[in-house]
Short mmCIF file of C-alpha atoms and ligand atoms in Angstrom, two decimals:
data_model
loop_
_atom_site.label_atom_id
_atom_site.label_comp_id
_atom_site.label_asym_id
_atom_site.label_seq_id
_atom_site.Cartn_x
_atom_site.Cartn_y
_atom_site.Cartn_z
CA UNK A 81 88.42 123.88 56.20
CA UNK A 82 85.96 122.87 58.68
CA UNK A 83 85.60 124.47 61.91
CA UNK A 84 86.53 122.21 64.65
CA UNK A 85 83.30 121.08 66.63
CA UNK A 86 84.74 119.05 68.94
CA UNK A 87 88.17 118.73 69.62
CA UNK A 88 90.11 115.45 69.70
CA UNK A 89 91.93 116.84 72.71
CA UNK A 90 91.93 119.93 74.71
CA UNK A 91 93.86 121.24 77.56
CA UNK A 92 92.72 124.47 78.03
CA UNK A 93 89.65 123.82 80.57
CA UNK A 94 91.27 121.58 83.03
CA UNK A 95 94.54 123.88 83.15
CA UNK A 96 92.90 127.42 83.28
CA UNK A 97 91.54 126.20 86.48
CA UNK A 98 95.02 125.19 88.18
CA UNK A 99 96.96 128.24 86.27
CA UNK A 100 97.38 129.68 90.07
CA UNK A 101 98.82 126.51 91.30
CA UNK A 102 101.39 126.13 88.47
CA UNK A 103 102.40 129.67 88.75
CA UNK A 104 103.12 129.05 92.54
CA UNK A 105 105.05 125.75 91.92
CA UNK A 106 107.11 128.04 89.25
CA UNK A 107 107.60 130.96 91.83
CA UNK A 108 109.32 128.30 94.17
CA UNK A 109 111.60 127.07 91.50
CA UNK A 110 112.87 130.28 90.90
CA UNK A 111 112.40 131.18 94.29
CA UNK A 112 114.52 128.17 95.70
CA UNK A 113 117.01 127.33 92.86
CA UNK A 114 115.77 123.72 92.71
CA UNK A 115 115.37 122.75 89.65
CA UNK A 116 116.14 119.43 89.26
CA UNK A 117 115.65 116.75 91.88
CA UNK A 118 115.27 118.00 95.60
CA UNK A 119 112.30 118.01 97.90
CA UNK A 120 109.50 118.60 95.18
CA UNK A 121 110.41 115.70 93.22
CA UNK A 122 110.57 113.82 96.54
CA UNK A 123 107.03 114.99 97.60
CA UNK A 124 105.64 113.64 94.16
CA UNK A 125 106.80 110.66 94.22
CA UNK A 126 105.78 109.81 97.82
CA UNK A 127 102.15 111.25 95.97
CA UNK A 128 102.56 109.18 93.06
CA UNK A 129 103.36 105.82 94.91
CA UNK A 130 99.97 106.72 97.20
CA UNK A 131 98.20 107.06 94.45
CA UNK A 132 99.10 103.61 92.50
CA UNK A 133 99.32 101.82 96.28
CA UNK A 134 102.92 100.94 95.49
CA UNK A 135 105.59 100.84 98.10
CA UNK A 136 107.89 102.76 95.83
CA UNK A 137 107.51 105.97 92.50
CA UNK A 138 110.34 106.88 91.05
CA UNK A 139 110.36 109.57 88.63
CA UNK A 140 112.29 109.61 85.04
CA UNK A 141 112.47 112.00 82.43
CA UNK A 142 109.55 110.20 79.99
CA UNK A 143 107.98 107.37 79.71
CA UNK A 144 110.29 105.51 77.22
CA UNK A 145 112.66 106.23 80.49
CA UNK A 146 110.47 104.12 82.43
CA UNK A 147 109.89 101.25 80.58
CA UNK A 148 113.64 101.74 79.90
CA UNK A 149 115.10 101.59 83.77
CA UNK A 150 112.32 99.09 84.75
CA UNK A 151 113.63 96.68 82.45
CA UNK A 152 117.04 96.81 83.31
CA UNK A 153 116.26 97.41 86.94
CA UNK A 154 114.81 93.87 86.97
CA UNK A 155 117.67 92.33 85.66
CA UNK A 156 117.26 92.51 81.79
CA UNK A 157 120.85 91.71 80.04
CA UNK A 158 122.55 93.18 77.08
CA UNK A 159 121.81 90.08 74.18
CA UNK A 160 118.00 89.00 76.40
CA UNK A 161 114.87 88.81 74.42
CA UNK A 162 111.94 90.48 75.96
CA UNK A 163 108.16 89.95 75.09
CA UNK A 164 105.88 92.36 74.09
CA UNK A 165 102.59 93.18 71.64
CA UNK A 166 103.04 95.00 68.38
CA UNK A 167 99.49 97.14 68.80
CA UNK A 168 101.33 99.60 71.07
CA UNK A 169 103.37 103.10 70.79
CA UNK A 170 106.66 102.45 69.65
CA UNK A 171 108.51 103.45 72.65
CA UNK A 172 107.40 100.28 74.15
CA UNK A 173 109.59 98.22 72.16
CA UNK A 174 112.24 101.01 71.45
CA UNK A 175 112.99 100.95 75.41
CA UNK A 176 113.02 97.40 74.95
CA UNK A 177 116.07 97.43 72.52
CA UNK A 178 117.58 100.50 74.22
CA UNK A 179 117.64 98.05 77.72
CA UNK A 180 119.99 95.84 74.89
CA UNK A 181 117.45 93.16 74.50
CA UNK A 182 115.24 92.30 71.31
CA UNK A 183 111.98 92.93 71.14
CA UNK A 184 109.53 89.80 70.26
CA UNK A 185 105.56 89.81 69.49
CA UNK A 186 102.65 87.99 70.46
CA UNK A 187 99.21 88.40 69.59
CA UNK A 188 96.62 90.63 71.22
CA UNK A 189 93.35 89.67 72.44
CA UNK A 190 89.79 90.14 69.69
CA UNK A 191 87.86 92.02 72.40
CA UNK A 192 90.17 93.20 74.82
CA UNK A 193 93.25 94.34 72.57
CA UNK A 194 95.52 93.59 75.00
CA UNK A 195 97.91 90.88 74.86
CA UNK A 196 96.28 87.39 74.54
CA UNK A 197 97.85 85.31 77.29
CA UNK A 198 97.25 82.26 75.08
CA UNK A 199 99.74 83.40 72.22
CA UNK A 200 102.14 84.39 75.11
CA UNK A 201 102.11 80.68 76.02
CA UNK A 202 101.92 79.36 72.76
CA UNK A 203 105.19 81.60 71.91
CA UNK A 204 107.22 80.07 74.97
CA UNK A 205 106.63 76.24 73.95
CA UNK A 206 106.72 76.46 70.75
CA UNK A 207 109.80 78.66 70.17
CA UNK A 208 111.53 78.47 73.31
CA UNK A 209 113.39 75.35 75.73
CA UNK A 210 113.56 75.82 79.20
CA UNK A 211 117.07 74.55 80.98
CA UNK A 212 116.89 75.01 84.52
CA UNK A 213 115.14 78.38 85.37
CA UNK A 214 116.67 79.96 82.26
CA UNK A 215 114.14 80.18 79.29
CA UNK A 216 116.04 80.77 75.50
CA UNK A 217 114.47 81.34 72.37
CA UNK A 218 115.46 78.30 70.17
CA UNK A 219 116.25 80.35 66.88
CA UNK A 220 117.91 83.49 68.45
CA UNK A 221 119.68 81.41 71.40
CA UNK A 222 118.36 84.72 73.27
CA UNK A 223 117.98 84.32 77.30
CA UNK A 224 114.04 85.40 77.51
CA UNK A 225 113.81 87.23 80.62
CA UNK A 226 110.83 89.60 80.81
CA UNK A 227 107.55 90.32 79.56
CA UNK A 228 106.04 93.42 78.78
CA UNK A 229 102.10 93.58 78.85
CA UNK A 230 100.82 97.44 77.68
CA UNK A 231 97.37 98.61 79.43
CA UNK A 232 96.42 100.15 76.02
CA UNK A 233 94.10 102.72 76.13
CA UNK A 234 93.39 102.66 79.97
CA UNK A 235 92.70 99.49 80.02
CA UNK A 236 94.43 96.42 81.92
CA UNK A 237 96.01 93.65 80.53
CA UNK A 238 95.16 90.07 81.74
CA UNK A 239 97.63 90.40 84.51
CA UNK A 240 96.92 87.61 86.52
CA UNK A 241 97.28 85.01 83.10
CA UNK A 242 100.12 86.76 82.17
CA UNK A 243 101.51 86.99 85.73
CA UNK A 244 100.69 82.99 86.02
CA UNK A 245 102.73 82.06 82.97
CA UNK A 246 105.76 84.36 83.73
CA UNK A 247 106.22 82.84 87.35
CA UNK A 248 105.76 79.20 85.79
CA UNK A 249 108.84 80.65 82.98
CA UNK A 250 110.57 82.26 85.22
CA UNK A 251 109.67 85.82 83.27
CA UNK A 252 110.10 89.77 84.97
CA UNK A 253 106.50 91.15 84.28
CA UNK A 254 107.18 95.01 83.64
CA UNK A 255 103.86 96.70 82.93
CA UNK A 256 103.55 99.46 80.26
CA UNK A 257 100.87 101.37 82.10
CA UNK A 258 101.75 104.51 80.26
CA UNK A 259 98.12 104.97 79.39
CA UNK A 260 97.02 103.49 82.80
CA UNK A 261 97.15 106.05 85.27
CA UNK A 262 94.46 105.09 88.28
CA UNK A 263 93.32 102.00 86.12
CA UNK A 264 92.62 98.91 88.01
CA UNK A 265 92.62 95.25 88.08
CA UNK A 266 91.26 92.29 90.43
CA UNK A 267 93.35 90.29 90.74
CA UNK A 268 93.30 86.58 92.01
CA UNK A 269 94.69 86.61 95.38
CA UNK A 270 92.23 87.87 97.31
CA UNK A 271 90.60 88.82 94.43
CA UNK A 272 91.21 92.73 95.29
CA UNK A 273 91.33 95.17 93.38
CA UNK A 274 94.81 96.50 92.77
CA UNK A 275 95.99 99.37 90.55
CA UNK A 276 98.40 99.53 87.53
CA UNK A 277 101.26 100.12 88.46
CA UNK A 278 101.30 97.55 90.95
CA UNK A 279 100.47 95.01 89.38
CA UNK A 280 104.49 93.50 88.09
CA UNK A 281 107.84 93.09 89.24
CA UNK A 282 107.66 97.11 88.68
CA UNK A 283 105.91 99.21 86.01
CA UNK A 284 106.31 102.12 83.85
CA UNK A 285 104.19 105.99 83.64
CA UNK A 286 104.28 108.14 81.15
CA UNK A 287 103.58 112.07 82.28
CA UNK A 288 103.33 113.04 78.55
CA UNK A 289 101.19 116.01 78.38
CA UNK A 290 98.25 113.79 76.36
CA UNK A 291 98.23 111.35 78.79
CA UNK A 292 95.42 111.25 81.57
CA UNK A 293 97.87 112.52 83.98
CA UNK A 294 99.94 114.73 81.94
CA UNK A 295 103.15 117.17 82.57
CA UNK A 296 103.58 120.32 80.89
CA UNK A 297 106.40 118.72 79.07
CA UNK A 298 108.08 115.53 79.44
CA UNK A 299 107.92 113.18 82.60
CA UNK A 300 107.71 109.56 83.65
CA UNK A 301 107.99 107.15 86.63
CA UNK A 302 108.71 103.44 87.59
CA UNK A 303 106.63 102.07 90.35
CA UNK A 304 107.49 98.93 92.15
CA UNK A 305 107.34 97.56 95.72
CA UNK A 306 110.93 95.92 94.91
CA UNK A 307 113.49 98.43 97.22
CA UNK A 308 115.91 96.83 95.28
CA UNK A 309 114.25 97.91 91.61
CA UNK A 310 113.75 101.32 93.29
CA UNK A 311 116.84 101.92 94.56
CA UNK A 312 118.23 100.45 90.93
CA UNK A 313 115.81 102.79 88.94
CA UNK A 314 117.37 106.45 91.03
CA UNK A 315 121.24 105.08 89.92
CA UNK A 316 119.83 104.68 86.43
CA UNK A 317 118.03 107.46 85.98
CA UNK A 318 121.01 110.15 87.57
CA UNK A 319 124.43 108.96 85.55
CA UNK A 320 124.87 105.60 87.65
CA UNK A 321 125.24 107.94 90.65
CA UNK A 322 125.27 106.81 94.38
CA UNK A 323 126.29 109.78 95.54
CA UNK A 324 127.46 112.66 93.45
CA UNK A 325 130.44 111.90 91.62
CA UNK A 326 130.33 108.39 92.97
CA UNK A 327 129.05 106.08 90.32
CA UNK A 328 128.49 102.56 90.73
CA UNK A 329 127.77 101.88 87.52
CA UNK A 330 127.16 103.52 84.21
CA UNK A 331 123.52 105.26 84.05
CA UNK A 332 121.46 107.77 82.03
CA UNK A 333 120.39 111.47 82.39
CA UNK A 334 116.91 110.40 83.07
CA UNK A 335 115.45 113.02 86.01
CA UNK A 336 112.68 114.18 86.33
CA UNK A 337 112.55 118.05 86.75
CA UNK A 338 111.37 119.43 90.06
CA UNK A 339 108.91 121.95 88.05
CA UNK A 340 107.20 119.05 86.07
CA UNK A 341 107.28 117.65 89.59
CA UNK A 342 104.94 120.76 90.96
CA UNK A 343 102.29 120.42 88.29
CA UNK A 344 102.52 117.12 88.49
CA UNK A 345 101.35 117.08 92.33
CA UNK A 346 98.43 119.98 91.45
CA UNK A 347 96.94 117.63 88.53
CA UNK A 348 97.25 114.25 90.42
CA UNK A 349 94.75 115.59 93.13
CA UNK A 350 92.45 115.77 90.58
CA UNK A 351 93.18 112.44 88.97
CA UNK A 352 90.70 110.60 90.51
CA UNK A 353 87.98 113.04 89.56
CA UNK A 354 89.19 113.26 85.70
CA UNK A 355 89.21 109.20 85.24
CA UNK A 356 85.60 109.19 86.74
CA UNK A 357 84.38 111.81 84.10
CA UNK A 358 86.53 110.04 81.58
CA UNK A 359 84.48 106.47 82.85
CA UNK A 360 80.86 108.54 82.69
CA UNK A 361 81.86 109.91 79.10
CA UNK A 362 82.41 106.06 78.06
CA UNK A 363 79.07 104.96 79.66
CA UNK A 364 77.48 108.11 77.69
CA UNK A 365 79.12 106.64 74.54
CA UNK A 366 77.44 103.62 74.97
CA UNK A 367 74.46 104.98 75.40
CA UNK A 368 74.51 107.29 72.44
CA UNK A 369 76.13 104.31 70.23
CA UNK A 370 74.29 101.49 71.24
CA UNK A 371 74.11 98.24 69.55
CA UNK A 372 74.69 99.97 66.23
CA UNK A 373 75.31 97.47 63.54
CA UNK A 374 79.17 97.42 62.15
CA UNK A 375 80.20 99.01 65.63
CA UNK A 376 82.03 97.59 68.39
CA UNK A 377 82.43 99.20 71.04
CA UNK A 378 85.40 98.94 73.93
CA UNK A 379 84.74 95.37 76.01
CA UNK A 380 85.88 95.71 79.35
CA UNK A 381 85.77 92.28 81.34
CA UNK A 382 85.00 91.86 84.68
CA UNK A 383 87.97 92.07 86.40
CA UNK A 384 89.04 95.06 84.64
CA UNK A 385 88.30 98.78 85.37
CA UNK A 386 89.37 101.00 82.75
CA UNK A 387 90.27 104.70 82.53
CA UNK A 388 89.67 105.52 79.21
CA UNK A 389 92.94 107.14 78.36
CA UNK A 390 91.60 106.67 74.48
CA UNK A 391 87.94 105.99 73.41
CA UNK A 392 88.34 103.16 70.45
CA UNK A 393 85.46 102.05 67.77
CA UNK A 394 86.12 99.27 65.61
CA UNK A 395 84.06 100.21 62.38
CA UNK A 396 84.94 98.21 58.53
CA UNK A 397 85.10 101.74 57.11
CA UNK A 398 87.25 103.24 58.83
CA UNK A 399 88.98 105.73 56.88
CA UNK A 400 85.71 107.13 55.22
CA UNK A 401 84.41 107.30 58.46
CA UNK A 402 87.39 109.43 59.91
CA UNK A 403 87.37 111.87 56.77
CA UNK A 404 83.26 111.62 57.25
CA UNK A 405 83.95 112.53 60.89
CA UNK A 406 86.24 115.06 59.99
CA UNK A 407 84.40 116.70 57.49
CA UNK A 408 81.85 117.65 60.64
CA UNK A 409 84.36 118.56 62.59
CA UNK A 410 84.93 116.09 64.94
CA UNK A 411 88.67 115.59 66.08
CA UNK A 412 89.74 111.60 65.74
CA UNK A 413 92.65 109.51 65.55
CA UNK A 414 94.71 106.26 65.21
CA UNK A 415 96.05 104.26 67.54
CA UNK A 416 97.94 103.04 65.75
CA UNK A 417 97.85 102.99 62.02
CA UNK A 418 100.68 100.99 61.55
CA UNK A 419 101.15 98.05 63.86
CA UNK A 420 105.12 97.89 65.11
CA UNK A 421 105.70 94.68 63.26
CA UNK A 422 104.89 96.03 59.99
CA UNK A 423 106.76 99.27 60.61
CA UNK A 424 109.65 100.00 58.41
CA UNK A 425 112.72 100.41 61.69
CA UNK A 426 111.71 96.37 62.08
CA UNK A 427 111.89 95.51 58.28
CA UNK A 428 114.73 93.34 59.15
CA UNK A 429 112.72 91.41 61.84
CA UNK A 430 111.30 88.48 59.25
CA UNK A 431 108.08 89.54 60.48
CA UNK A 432 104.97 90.25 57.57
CA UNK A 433 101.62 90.58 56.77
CA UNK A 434 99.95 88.17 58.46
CA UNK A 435 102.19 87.68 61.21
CA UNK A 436 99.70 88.65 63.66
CA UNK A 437 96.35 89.18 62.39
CA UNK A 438 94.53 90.73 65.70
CA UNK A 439 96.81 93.26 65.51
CA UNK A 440 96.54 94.05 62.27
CA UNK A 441 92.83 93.56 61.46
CA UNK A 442 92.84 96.48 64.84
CA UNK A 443 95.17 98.79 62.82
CA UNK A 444 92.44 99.01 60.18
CA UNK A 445 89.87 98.97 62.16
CA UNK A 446 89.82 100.91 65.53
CA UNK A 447 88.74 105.04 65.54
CA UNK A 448 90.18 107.12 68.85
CA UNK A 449 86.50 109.13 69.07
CA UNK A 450 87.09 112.21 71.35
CA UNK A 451 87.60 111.22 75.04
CA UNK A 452 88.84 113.76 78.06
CA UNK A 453 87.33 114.46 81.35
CA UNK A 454 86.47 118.22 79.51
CA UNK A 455 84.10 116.71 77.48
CA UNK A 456 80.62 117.50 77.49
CA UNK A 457 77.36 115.57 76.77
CA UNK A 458 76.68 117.98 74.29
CA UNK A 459 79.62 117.42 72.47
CA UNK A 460 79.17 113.34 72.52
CA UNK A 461 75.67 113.69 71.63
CA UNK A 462 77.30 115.41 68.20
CA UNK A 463 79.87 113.36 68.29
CA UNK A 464 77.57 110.13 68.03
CA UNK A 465 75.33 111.75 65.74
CA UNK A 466 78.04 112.67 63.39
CA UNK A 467 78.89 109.04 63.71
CA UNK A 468 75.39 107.06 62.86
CA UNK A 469 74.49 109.52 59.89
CA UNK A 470 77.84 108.09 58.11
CA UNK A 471 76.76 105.85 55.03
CA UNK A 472 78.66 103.88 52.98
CA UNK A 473 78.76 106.03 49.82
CA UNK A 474 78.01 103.84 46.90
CA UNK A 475 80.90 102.06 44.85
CA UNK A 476 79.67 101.54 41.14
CA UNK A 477 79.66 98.06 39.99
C1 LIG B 693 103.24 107.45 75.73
C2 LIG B 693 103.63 106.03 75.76
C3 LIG B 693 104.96 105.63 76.00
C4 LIG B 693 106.13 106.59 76.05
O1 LIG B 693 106.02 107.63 76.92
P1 LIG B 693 106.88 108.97 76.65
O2 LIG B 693 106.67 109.73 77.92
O3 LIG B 693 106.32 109.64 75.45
O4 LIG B 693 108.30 108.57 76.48
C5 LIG B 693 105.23 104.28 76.11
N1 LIG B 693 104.26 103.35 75.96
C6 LIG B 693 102.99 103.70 75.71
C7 LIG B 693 101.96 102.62 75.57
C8 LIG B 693 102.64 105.04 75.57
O5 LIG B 693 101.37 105.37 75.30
#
């Protein structure tokens, strides 16, 4: 066993300093009673919308939650087909089929792993008819009614292409910004710069504890600046309820609890300041990597500021790199091995090797390198190192 160097993640530095504040948000649980709903959960989601510059946060109980109530919030029917990419976590697509719809793929972008706007468009007119304003998928005689672009690792999607072809199709756009907290986009009118999260018909957070703002167990939250969607999401997410023991229709237990809420609030003032450290440890990267041969490093376009939920290489040798990595004690990961497509639960799907080759040339390819706003240049500089000594050991003949 190898002592750990570096670690792939680590909590302890950023909460030792707030253990004060999260003891206090405890002693008012306990001290009030409240622990589910109520004025804390309120307060953070008034926070939370501030932060995104939404009209509207509503928290859930995780992130598949969110993606979950957005979905059906904007108006996504039991027997719909909804679009989405296969190089993303599984709950993506899971909420998709839990909102009653089926789940299709397109292709992700070569450079910015995100969906490719392009195979979004060449899925509608090639395998769909439009009648009307309703789009169907020819072979499933599906209703299409929403599209689901993720902001994987940090980073945005090509919102204003994707946004374009949805209004033209007549498409919800519910953003999976689960790794996006803070990350931003400029978009085309105006050409400001707007924040995931408000960047769709409504969007959906993840408060995992890995994620770059992260609960001390589980959490998640729909933004939108729909009142409608909002209002929707807090029915959904509490049992269908109106008011208690009123329901107007048939919901989920899907709260978020009022002591998640509490840390919540302490972390997200320091938000800002952890996706700047996490953006300096990326430029640092780039420095220390360099124009390597046999290494790509993360493109970000112009339009696009990331926050670096995960740090991704794309390297041919991956695996011996990992276990080389590993062997020097240097914490990495994939994300994802396995893209969804190719995944055993969708076996039934028709879908193969081949079927989308971004996304699974990425699956071999891409390294998660250490990345938090903890980590120091020290660290990177052995982190790198450890990297560019790696040589191909020799095969025989
Ligand atoms: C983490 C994550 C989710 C699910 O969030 P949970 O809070 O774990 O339910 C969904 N989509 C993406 C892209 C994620 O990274």
């Amino acid at each position: 066993m190898t002592d750990t160097r570096v670690p792939f993640l680590s909590f302890a530095d950023a909460h030792g300093e707030l253990a004060d504040e999260f003891r206090a948000v405890f002693d008012n649980a306990l001290a009030t009673g409240r622990f589910i709903g109520g004025p804390v959960v309120a307060d953070f989601e008034q926070d939370f919308a501030r932060f995104c510059r939404t009209p509207f946060a509503v928290g859930v109980g995780s992130g598949t939650d969110a993606v979950r109530f957005a979905l059906i919030a904007c108006g996504v029917q039991n027997g719909d087909m909804v679009i989405t990419v296969p190089n993303t976590f599984i709950a993506t697509s899971e909420a998709i089929s839990q909102a009653g719809a089926l789940p299709a793929f397109v292709d992700v972008d070569e450079r910015t792993y995100n969906m490719d706007p392009e195979a979004l468009r060449r899925f509608i007119e090639h395998e769909c008819v439009r009648t009307g304003t309703t789009l169907t998928h020819t072979a499933t005689e599906r209703r299409v009614s929403a599209v689901v672009p993720v902001h994987l690792y940090g980073q945005p999607a090509d919102m204003d292409a994707i946004g374009a072809i949805a209004e033209e199709f007549g498409l919800k756009v519910v953003e999976d910004a689960c790794q996006a907290h803070g990350a931003r986009h400029r978009s085309a009118p105006g050409n400001t710069w707007r924040r995931a999260g408000a960047l769709g018909h409504a969007a959906a957070f993840s408060f995992y504890p890995g994620k770059n703002l992260g609960a001390l167990g589980e959490g998640g939250a729909v933004t939108t600046s729909d009142e409608a969607v909002a209002e929707t999401v807090r029915k959904l997410r509490d049992h269908g309820q109106g008011r208690k023991y009123y329901h107007d229709m048939e919901g989920y237990n899907g709260r978020l609890d009022a002591i998640q809420a509490g840390f919540l609030q302490a972390k997200l003032k320091r938000l800002e300041d952890w996706n700047t450290r996490r953006r300096e440890c990326a430029a640092r990267y780039r420095e220390l990597l360099g124009e390597s041969p046999g290494l790509t490093l993360p493109f970000v376009p112009e339009w696009a500021e990331p926050v670096f939920h995960l740090y991704e290489v794309q390297v041919a040798e991956r695996d011996a790199i990992m276990e080389h990595l590993t062997s020097r004690g240097v914490g990495c990961g994939l994300h994802y091995p396995v893209p969804l497509h190719l995944q055993r639960a969708y076996a039934d799907r028709g879908y193969g090797e081949g079927s989308f080759a971004v996304a699974e040339k990425l699956a071999k390819r891409l390294l998660s390198l250490p990345m938090s706003a903890e980590l120091t240049e020290e660290q990177q500089q052995y982190v790198a190192g450890s990297l560019l000594e790696f040589s191909p050991k020799e095969t025989p003949a």
